[in-house]
mmCIF file with all atom_site columns, C-alpha atoms in Angstrom:
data_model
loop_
_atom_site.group_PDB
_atom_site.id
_atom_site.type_symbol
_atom_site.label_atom_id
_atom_site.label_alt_id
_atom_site.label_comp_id
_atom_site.label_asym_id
_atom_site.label_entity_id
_atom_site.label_seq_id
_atom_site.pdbx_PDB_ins_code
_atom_site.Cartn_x
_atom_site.Cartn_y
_atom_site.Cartn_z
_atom_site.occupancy
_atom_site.B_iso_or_equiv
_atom_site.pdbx_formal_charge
_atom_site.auth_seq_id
_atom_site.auth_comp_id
_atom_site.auth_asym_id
_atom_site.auth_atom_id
_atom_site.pdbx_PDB_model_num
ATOM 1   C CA . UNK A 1 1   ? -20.128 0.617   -3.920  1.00 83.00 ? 24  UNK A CA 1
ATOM 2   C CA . UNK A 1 2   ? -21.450 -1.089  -7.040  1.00 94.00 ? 25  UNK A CA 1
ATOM 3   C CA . UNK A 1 3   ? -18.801 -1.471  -9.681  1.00 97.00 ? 26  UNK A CA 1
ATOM 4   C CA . UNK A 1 4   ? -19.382 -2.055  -13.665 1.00 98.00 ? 27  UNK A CA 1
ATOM 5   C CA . UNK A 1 5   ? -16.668 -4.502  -13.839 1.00 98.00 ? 28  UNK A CA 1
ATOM 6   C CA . UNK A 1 6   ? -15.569 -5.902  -17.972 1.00 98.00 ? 29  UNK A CA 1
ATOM 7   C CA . UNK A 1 7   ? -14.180 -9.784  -18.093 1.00 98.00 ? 30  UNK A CA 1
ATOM 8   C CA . UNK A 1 8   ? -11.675 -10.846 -20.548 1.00 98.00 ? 31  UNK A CA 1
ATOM 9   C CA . UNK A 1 9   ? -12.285 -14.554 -20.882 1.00 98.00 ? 32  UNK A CA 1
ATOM 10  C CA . UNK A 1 10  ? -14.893 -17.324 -20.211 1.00 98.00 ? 33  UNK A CA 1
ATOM 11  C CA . UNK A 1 11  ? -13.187 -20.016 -18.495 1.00 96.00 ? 34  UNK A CA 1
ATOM 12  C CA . UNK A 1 12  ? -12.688 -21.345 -14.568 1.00 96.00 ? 35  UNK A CA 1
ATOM 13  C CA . UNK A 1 13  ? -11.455 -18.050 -13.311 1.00 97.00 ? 36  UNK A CA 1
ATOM 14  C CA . UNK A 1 14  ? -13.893 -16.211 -15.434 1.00 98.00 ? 37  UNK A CA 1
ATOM 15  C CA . UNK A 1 15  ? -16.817 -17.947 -13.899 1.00 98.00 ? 38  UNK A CA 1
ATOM 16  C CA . UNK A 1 16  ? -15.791 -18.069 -10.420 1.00 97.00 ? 39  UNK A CA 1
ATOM 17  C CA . UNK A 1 17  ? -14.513 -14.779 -9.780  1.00 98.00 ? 40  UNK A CA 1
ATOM 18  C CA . UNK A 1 18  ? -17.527 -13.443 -11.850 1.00 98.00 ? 41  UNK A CA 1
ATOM 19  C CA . UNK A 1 19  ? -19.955 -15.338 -9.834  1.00 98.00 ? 42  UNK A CA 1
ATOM 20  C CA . UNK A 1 20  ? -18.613 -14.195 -6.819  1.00 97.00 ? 43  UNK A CA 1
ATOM 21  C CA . UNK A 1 21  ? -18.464 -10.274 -7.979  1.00 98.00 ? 44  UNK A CA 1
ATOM 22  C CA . UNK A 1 22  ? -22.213 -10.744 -9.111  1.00 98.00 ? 45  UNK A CA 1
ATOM 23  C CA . UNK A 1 23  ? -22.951 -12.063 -5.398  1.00 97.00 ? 46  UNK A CA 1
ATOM 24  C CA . UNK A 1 24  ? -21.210 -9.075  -3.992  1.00 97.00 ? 47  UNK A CA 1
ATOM 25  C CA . UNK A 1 25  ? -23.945 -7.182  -6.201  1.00 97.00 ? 48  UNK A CA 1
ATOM 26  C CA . UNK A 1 26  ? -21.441 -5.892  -8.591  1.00 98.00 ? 49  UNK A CA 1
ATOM 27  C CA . UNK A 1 27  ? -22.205 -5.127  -12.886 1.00 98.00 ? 50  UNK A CA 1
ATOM 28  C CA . UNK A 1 28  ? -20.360 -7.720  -14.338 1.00 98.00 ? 51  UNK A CA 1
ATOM 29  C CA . UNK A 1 29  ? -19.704 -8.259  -18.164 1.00 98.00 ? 52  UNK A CA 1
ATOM 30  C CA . UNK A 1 30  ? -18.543 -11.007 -19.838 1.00 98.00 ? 53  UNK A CA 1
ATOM 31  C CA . UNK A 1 31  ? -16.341 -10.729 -22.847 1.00 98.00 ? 54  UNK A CA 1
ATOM 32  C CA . UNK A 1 32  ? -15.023 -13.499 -25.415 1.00 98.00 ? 55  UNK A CA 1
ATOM 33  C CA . UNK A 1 33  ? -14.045 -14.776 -28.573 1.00 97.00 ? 56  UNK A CA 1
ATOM 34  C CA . UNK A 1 34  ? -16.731 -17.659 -28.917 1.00 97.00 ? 57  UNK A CA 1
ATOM 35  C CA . UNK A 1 35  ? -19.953 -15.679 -28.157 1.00 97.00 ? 58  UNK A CA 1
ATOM 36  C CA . UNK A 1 36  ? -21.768 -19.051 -26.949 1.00 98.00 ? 59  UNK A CA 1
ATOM 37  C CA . UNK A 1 37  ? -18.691 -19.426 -24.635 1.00 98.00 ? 60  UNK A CA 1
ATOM 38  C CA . UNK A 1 38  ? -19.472 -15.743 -23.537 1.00 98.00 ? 61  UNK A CA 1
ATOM 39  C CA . UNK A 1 39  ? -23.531 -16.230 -23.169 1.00 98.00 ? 62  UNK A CA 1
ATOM 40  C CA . UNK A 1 40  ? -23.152 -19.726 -20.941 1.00 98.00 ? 63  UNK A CA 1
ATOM 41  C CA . UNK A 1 41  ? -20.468 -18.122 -18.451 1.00 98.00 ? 64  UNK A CA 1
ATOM 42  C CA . UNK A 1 42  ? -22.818 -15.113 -18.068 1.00 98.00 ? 65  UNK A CA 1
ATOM 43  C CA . UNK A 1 43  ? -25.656 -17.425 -17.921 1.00 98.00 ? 66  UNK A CA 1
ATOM 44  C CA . UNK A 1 44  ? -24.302 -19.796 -15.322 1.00 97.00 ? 67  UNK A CA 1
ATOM 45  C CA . UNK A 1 45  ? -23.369 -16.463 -13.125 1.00 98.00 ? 68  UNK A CA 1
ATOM 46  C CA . UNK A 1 46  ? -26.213 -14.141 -13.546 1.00 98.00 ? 69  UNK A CA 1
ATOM 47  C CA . UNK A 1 47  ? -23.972 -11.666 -15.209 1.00 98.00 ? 70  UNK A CA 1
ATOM 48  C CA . UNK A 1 48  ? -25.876 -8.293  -16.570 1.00 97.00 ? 71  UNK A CA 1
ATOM 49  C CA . UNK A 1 49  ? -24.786 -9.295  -20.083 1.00 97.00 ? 72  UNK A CA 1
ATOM 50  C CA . UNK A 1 50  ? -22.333 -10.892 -22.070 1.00 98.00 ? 73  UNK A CA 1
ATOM 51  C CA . UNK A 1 51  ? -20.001 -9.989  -25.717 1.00 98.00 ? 74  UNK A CA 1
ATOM 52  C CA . UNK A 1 52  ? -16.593 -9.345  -27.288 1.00 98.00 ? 75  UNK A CA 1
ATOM 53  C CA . UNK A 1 53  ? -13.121 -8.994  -25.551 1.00 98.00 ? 76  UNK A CA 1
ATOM 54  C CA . UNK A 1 54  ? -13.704 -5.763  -26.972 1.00 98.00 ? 77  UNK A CA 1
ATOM 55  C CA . UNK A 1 55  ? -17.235 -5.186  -24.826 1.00 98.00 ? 78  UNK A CA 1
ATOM 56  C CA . UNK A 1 56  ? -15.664 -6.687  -21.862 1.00 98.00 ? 79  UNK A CA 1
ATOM 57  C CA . UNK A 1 57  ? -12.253 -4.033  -22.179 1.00 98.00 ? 80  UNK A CA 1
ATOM 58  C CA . UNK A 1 58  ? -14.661 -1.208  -22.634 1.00 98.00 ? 81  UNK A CA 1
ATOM 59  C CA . UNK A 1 59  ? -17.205 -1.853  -20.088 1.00 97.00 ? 82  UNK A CA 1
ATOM 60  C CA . UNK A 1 60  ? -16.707 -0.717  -16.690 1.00 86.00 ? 83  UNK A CA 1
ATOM 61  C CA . UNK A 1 61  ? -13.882 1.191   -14.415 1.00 91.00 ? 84  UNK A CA 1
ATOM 62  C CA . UNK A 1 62  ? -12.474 -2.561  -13.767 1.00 98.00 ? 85  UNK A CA 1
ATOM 63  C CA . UNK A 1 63  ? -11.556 -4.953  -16.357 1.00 98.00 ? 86  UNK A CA 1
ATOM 64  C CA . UNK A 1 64  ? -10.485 -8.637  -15.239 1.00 98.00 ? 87  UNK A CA 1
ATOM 65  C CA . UNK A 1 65  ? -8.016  -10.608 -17.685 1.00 98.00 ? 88  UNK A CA 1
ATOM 66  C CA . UNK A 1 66  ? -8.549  -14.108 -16.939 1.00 98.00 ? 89  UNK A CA 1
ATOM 67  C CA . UNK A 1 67  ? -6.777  -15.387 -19.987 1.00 97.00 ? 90  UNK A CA 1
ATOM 68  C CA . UNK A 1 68  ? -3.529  -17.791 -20.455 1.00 96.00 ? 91  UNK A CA 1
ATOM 69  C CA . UNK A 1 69  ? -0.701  -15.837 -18.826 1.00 97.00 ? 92  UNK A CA 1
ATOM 70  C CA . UNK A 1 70  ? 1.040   -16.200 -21.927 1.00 95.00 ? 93  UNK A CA 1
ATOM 71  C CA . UNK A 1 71  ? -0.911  -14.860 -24.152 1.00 97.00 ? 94  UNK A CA 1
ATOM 72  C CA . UNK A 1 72  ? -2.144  -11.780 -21.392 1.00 98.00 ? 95  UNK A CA 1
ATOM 73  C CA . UNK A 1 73  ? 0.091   -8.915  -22.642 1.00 98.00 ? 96  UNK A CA 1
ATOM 74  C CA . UNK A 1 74  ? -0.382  -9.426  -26.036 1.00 98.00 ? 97  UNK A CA 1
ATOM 75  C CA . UNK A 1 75  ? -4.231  -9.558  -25.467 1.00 98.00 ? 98  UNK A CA 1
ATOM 76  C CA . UNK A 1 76  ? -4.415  -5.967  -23.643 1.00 98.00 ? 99  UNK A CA 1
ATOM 77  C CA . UNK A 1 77  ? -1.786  -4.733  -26.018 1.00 98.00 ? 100 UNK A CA 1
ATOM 78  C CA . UNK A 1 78  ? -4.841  -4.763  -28.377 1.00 97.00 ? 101 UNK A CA 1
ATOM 79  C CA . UNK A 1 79  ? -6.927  -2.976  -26.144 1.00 98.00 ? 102 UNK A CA 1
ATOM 80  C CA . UNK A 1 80  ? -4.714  -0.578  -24.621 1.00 98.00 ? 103 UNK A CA 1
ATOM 81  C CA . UNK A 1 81  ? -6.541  2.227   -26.484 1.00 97.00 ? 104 UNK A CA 1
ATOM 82  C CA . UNK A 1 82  ? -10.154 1.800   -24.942 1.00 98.00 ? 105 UNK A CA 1
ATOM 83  C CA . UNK A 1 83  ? -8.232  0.510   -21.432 1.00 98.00 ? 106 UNK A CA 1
ATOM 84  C CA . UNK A 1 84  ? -6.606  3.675   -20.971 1.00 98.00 ? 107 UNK A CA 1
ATOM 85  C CA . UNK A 1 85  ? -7.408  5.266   -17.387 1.00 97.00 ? 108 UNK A CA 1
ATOM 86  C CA . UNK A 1 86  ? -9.420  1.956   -16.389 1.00 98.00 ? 109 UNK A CA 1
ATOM 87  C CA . UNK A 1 87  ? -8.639  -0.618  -13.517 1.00 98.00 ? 110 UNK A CA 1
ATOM 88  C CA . UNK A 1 88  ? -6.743  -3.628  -15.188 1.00 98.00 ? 111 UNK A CA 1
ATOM 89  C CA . UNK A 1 89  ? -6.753  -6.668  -12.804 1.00 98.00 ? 112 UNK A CA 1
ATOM 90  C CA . UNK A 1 90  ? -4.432  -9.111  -13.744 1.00 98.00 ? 113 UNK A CA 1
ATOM 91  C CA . UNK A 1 91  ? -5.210  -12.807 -12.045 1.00 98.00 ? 114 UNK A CA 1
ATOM 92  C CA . UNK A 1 92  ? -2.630  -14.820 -14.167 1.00 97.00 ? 115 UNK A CA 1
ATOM 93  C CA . UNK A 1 93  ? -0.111  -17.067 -12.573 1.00 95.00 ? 116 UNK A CA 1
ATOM 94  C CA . UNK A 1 94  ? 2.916   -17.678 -15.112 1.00 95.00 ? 117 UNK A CA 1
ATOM 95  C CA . UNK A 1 95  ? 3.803   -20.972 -13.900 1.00 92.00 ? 118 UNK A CA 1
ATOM 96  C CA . UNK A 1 96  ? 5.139   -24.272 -15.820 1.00 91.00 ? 119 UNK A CA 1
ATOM 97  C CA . UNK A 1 97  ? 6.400   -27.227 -14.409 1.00 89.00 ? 120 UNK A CA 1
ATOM 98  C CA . UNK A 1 98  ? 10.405  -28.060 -14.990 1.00 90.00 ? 121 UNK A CA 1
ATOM 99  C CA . UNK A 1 99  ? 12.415  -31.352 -13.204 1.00 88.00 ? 122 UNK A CA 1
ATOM 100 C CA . UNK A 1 100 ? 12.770  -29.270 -10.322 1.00 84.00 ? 123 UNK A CA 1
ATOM 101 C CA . UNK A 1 101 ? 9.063   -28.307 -9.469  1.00 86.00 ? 124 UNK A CA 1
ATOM 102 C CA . UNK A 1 102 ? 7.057   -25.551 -10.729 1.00 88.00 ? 125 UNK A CA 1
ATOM 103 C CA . UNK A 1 103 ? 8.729   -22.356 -11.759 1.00 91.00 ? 126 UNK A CA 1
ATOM 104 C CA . UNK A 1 104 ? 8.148   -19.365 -13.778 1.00 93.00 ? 127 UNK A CA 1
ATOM 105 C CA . UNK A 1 105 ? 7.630   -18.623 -17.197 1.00 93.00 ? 128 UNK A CA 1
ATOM 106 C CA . UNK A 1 106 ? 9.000   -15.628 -16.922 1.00 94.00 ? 129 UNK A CA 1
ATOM 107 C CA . UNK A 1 107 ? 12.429  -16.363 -15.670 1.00 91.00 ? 130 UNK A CA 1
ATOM 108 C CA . UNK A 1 108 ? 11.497  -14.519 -11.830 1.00 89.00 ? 131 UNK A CA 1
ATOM 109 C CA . UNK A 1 109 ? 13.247  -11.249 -13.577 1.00 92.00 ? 132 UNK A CA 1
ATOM 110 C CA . UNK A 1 110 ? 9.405   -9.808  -14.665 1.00 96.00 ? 133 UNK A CA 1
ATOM 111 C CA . UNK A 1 111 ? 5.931   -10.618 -14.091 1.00 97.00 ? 134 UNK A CA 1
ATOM 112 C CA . UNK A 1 112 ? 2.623   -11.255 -16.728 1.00 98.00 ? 135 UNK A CA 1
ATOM 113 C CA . UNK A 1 113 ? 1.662   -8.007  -14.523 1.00 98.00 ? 136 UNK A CA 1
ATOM 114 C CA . UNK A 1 114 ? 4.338   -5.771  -15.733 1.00 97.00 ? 137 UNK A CA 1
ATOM 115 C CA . UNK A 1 115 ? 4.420   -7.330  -19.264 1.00 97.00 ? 138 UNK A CA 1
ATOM 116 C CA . UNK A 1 116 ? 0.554   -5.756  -19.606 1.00 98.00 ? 139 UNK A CA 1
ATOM 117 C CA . UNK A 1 117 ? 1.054   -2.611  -18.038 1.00 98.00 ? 140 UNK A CA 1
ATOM 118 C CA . UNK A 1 118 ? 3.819   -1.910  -20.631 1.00 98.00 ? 141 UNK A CA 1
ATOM 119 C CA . UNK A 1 119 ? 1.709   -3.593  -23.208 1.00 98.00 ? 142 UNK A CA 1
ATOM 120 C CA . UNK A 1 120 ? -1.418  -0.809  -22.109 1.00 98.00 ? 143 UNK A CA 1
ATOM 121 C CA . UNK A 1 121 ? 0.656   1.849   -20.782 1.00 98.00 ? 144 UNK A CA 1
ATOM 122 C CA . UNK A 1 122 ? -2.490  4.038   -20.029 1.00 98.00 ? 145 UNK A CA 1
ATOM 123 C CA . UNK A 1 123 ? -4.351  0.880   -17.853 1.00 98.00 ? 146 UNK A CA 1
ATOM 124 C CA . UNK A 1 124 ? -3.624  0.851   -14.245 1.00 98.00 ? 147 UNK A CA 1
ATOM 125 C CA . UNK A 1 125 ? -2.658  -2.836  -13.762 1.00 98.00 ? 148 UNK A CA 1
ATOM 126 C CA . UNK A 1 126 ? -3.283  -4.599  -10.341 1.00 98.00 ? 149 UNK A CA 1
ATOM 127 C CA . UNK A 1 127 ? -2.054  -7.840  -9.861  1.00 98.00 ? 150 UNK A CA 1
ATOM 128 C CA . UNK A 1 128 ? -4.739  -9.616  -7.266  1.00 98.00 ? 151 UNK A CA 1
ATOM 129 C CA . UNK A 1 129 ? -6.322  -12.832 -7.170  1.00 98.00 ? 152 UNK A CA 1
ATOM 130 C CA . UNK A 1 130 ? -3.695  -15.281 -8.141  1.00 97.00 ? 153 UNK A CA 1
ATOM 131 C CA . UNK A 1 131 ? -3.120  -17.156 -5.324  1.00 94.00 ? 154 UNK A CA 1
ATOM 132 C CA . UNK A 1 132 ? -6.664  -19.235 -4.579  1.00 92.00 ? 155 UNK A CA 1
ATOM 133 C CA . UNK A 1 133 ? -7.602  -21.957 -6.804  1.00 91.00 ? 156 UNK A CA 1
ATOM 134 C CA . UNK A 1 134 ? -10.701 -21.015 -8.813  1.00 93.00 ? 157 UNK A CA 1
ATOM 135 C CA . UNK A 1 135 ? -12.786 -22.963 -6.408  1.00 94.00 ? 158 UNK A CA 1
ATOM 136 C CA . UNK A 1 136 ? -12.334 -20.906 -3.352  1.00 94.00 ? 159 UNK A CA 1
ATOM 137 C CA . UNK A 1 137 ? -14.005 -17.975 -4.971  1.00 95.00 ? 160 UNK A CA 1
ATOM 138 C CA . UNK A 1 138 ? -17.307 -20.213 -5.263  1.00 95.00 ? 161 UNK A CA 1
ATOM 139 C CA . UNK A 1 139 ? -17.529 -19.697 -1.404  1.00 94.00 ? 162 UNK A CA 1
ATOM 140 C CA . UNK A 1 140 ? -20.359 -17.310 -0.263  1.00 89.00 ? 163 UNK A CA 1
ATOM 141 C CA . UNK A 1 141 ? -17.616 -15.864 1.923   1.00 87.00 ? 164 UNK A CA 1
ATOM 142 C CA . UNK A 1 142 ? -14.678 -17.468 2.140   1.00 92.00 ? 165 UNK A CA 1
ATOM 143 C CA . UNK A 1 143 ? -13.296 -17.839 5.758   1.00 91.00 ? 166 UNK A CA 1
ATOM 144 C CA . UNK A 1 144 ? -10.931 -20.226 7.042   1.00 89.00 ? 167 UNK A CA 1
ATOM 145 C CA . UNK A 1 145 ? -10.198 -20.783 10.971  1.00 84.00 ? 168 UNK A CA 1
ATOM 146 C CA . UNK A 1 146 ? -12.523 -18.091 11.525  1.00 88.00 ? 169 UNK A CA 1
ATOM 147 C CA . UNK A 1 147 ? -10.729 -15.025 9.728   1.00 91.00 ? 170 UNK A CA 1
ATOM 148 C CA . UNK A 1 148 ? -11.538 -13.993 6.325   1.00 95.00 ? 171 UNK A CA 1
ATOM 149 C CA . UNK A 1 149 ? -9.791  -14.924 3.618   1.00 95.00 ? 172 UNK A CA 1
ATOM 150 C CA . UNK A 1 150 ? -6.868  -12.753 2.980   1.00 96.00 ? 173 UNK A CA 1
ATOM 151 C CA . UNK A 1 151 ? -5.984  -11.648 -0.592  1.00 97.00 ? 174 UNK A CA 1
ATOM 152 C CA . UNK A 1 152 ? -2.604  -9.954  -1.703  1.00 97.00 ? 175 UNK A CA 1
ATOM 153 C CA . UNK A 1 153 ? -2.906  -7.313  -4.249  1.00 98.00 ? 176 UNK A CA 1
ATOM 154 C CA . UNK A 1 154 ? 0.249   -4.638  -5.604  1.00 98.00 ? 177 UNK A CA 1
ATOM 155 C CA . UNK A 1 155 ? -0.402  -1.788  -8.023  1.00 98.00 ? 178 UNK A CA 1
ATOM 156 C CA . UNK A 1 156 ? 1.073   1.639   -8.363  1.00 98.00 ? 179 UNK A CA 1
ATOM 157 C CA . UNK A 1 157 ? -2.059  4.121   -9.138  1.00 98.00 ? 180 UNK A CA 1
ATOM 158 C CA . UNK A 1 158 ? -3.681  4.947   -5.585  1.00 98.00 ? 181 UNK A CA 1
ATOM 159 C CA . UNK A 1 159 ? -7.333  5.017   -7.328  1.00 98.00 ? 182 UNK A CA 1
ATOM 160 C CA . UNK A 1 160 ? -7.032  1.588   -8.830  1.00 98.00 ? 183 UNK A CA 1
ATOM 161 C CA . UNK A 1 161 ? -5.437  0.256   -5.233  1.00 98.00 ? 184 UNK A CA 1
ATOM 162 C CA . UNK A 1 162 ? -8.739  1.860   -3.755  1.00 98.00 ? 185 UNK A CA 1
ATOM 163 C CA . UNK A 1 163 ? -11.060 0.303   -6.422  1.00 98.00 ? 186 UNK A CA 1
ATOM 164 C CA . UNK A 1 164 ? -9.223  -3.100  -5.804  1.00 98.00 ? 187 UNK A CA 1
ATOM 165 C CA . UNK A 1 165 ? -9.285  -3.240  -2.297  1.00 98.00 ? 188 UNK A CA 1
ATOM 166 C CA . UNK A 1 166 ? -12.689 -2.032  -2.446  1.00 98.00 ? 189 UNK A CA 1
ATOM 167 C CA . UNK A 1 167 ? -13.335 -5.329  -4.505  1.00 98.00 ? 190 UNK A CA 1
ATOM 168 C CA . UNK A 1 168 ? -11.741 -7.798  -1.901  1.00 98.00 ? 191 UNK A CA 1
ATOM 169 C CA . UNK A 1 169 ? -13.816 -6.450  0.807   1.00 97.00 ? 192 UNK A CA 1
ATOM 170 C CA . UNK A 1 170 ? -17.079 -6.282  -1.083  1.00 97.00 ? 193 UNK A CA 1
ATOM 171 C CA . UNK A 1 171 ? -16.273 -10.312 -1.309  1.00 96.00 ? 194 UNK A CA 1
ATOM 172 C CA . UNK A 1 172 ? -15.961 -11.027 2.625   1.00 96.00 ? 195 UNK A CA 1
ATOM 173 C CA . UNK A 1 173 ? -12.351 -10.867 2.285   1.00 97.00 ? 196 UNK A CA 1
ATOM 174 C CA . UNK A 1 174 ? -9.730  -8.637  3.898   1.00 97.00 ? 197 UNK A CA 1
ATOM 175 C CA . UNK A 1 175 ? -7.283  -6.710  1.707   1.00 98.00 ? 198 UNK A CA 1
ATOM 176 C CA . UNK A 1 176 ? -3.639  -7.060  1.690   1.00 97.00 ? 199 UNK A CA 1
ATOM 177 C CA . UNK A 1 177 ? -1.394  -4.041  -0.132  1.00 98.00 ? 200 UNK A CA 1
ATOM 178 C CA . UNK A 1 178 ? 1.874   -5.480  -1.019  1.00 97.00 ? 201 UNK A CA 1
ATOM 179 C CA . UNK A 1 179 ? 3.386   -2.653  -2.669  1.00 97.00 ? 202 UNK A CA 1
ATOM 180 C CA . UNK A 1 180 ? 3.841   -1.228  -6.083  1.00 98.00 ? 203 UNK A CA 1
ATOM 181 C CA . UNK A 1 181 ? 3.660   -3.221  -9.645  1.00 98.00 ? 204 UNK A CA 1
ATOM 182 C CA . UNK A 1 182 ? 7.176   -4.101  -9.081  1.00 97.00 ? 205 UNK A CA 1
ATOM 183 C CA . UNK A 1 183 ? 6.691   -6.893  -6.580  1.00 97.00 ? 206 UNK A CA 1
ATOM 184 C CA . UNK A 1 184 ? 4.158   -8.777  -8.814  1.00 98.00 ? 207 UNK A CA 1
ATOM 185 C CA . UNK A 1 185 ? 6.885   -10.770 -9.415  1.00 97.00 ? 208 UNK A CA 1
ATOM 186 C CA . UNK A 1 186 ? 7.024   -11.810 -5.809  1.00 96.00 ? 209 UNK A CA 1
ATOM 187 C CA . UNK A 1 187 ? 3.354   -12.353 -5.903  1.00 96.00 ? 210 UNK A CA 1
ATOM 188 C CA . UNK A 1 188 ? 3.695   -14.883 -8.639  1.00 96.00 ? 211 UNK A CA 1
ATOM 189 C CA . UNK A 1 189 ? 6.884   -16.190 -7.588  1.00 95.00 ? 212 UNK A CA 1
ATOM 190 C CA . UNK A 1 190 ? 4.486   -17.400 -4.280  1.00 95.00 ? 213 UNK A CA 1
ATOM 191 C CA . UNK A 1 191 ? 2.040   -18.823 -6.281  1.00 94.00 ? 214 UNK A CA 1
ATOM 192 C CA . UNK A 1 192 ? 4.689   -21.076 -7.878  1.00 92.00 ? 215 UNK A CA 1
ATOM 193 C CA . UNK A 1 193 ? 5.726   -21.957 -4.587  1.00 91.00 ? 216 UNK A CA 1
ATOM 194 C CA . UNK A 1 194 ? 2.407   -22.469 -2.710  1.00 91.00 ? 217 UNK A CA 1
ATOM 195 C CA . UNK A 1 195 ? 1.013   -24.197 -5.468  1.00 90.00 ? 218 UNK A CA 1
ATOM 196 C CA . UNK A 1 196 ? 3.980   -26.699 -5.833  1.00 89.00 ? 219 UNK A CA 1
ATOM 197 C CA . UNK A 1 197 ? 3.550   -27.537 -2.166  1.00 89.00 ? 220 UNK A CA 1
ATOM 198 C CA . UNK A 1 198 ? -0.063  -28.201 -2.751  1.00 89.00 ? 221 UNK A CA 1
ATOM 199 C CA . UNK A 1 199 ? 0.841   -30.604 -5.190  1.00 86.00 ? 222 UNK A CA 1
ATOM 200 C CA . UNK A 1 200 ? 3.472   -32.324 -3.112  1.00 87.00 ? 223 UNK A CA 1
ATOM 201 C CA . UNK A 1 201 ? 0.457   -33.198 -0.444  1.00 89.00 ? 224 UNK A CA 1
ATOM 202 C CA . UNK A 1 202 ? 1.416   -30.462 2.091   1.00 88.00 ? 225 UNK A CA 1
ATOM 203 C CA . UNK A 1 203 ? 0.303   -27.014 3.462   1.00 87.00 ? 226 UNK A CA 1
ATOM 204 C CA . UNK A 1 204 ? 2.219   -23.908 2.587   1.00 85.00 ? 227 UNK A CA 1
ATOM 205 C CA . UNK A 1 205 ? 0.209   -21.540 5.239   1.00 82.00 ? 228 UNK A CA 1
ATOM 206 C CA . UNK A 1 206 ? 2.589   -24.095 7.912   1.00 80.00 ? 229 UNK A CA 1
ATOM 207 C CA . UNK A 1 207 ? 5.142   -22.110 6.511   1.00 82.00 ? 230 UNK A CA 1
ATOM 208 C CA . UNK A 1 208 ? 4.163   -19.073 7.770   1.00 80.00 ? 231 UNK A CA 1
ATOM 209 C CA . UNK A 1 209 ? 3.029   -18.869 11.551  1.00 77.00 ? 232 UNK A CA 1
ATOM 210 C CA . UNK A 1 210 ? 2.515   -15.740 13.241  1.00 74.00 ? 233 UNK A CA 1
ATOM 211 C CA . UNK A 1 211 ? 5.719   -14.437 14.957  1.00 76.00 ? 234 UNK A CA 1
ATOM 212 C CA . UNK A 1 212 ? 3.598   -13.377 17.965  1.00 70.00 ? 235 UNK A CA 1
ATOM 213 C CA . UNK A 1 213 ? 2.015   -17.201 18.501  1.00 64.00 ? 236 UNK A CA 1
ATOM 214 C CA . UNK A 1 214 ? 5.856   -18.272 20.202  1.00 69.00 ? 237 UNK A CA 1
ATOM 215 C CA . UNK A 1 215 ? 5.639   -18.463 24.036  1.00 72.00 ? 238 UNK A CA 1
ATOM 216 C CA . UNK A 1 216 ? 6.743   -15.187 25.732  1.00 70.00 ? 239 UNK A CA 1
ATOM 217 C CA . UNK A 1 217 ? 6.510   -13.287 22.378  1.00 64.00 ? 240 UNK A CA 1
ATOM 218 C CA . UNK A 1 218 ? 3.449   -10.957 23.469  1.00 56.00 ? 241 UNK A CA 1
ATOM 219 C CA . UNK A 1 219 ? 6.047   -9.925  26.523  1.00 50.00 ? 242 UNK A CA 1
ATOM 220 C CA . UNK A 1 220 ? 9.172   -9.236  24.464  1.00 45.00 ? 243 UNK A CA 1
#
């Protein structure tokens, strides 16, 4: 399923994701403030077009904000007329760094996610995409240890789930529903976290083995 999809933003997220929508043979739109900006990221991905935040917002059932998280809610707030009823992915990740590692911007009480669906009240706001740096999404189909690349995604309108999910798997990658805009929080609260560990020189997904890998587990 083609989808017309609007892009708030011109920068590494912008392109990358972009790029890799326009691979998976999607519309895709670039909108932003400096119209050069706007005309080399569409340029470099072989976007249908390029123009305002304004074009981007009111392009397509989808609209990506790949924008500062900070400045994210205040952004759609401005838009929430002509985003009304459309798919609003948010790919932010609210994170600053502190003595103590990264943490959130936020406090861990909200998310950028929930901050922009109150800002747009009528936008259905997914938050997806937050937890791959920018460069994984320049991989024709990313796949690591031979499975797909897995990407967490929490919403609470069913159609924009759908459209969102849709989206992953158009991209080579497998879906993961987390749950309802509420746990956006938790989905940035792991970027912190992976992230950090990243940056420490180790590998979060050691964290996390599959329960059924222990001996005698397939038995019990």
């Amino acid at each position: 399923m083609t989808m017309r999809i609007g892009i708030l933003g011109t920068g590494g997220m912008a392109t990358t994701l972009g790029g890799a929508w326009v691979r998976a043979g999607h519309d895709v739109l670039i909108g932003g403030r400096d119209d050069a900006a706007a005309k080399a990221t569409a340029g470099r991905i072989g976007a249908t077009g390029h123009g305002t935040l304004a074009d981007a917002a009111a392009y397509g059932d989808v609209v990506l904000a790949a924008v500062p998280a900070d400045v994210a809610p205040e952004l759609v707030k401005g838009f929430a007329e002509v985003l009304d009823g459309r798919t609003l992915i948010d790919c932010t990740n609210p994170i600053v760094p502190t003595d103590d590692g990264l943490t959130l911007s936020t406090g861990g009480t909200t998310s950028i996610a929930l901050r922009m669906a109150e800002a747009a009240p009528g936008a259905h706001v997914v938050k997806a995409f937050n937890l791959c740096h920018d460069s994984i999404w320049t991989l024709p189909q990313p796949t690591f240890e031979g499975a797909p690349l897995a990407v967490p995604y929490c919403g609470d309108d069913p159609g924009a789930l759908d459209r969102t999910a849709a989206l992953i798997t158009s991209m080579g990658c497998t879906p993961i529903p987390c749950g309802g805009i509420a746990r956006a929080v938790y989905v940035e609260a792991t970027a912190a976290l992976a992230i950090g560990v990243w940056m420490n020189g180790a590998e979060p997904r050691f964290a996390f083995p599959v329960p059924m890998a222990a001996p005698g587990a397939a038995a019990s």
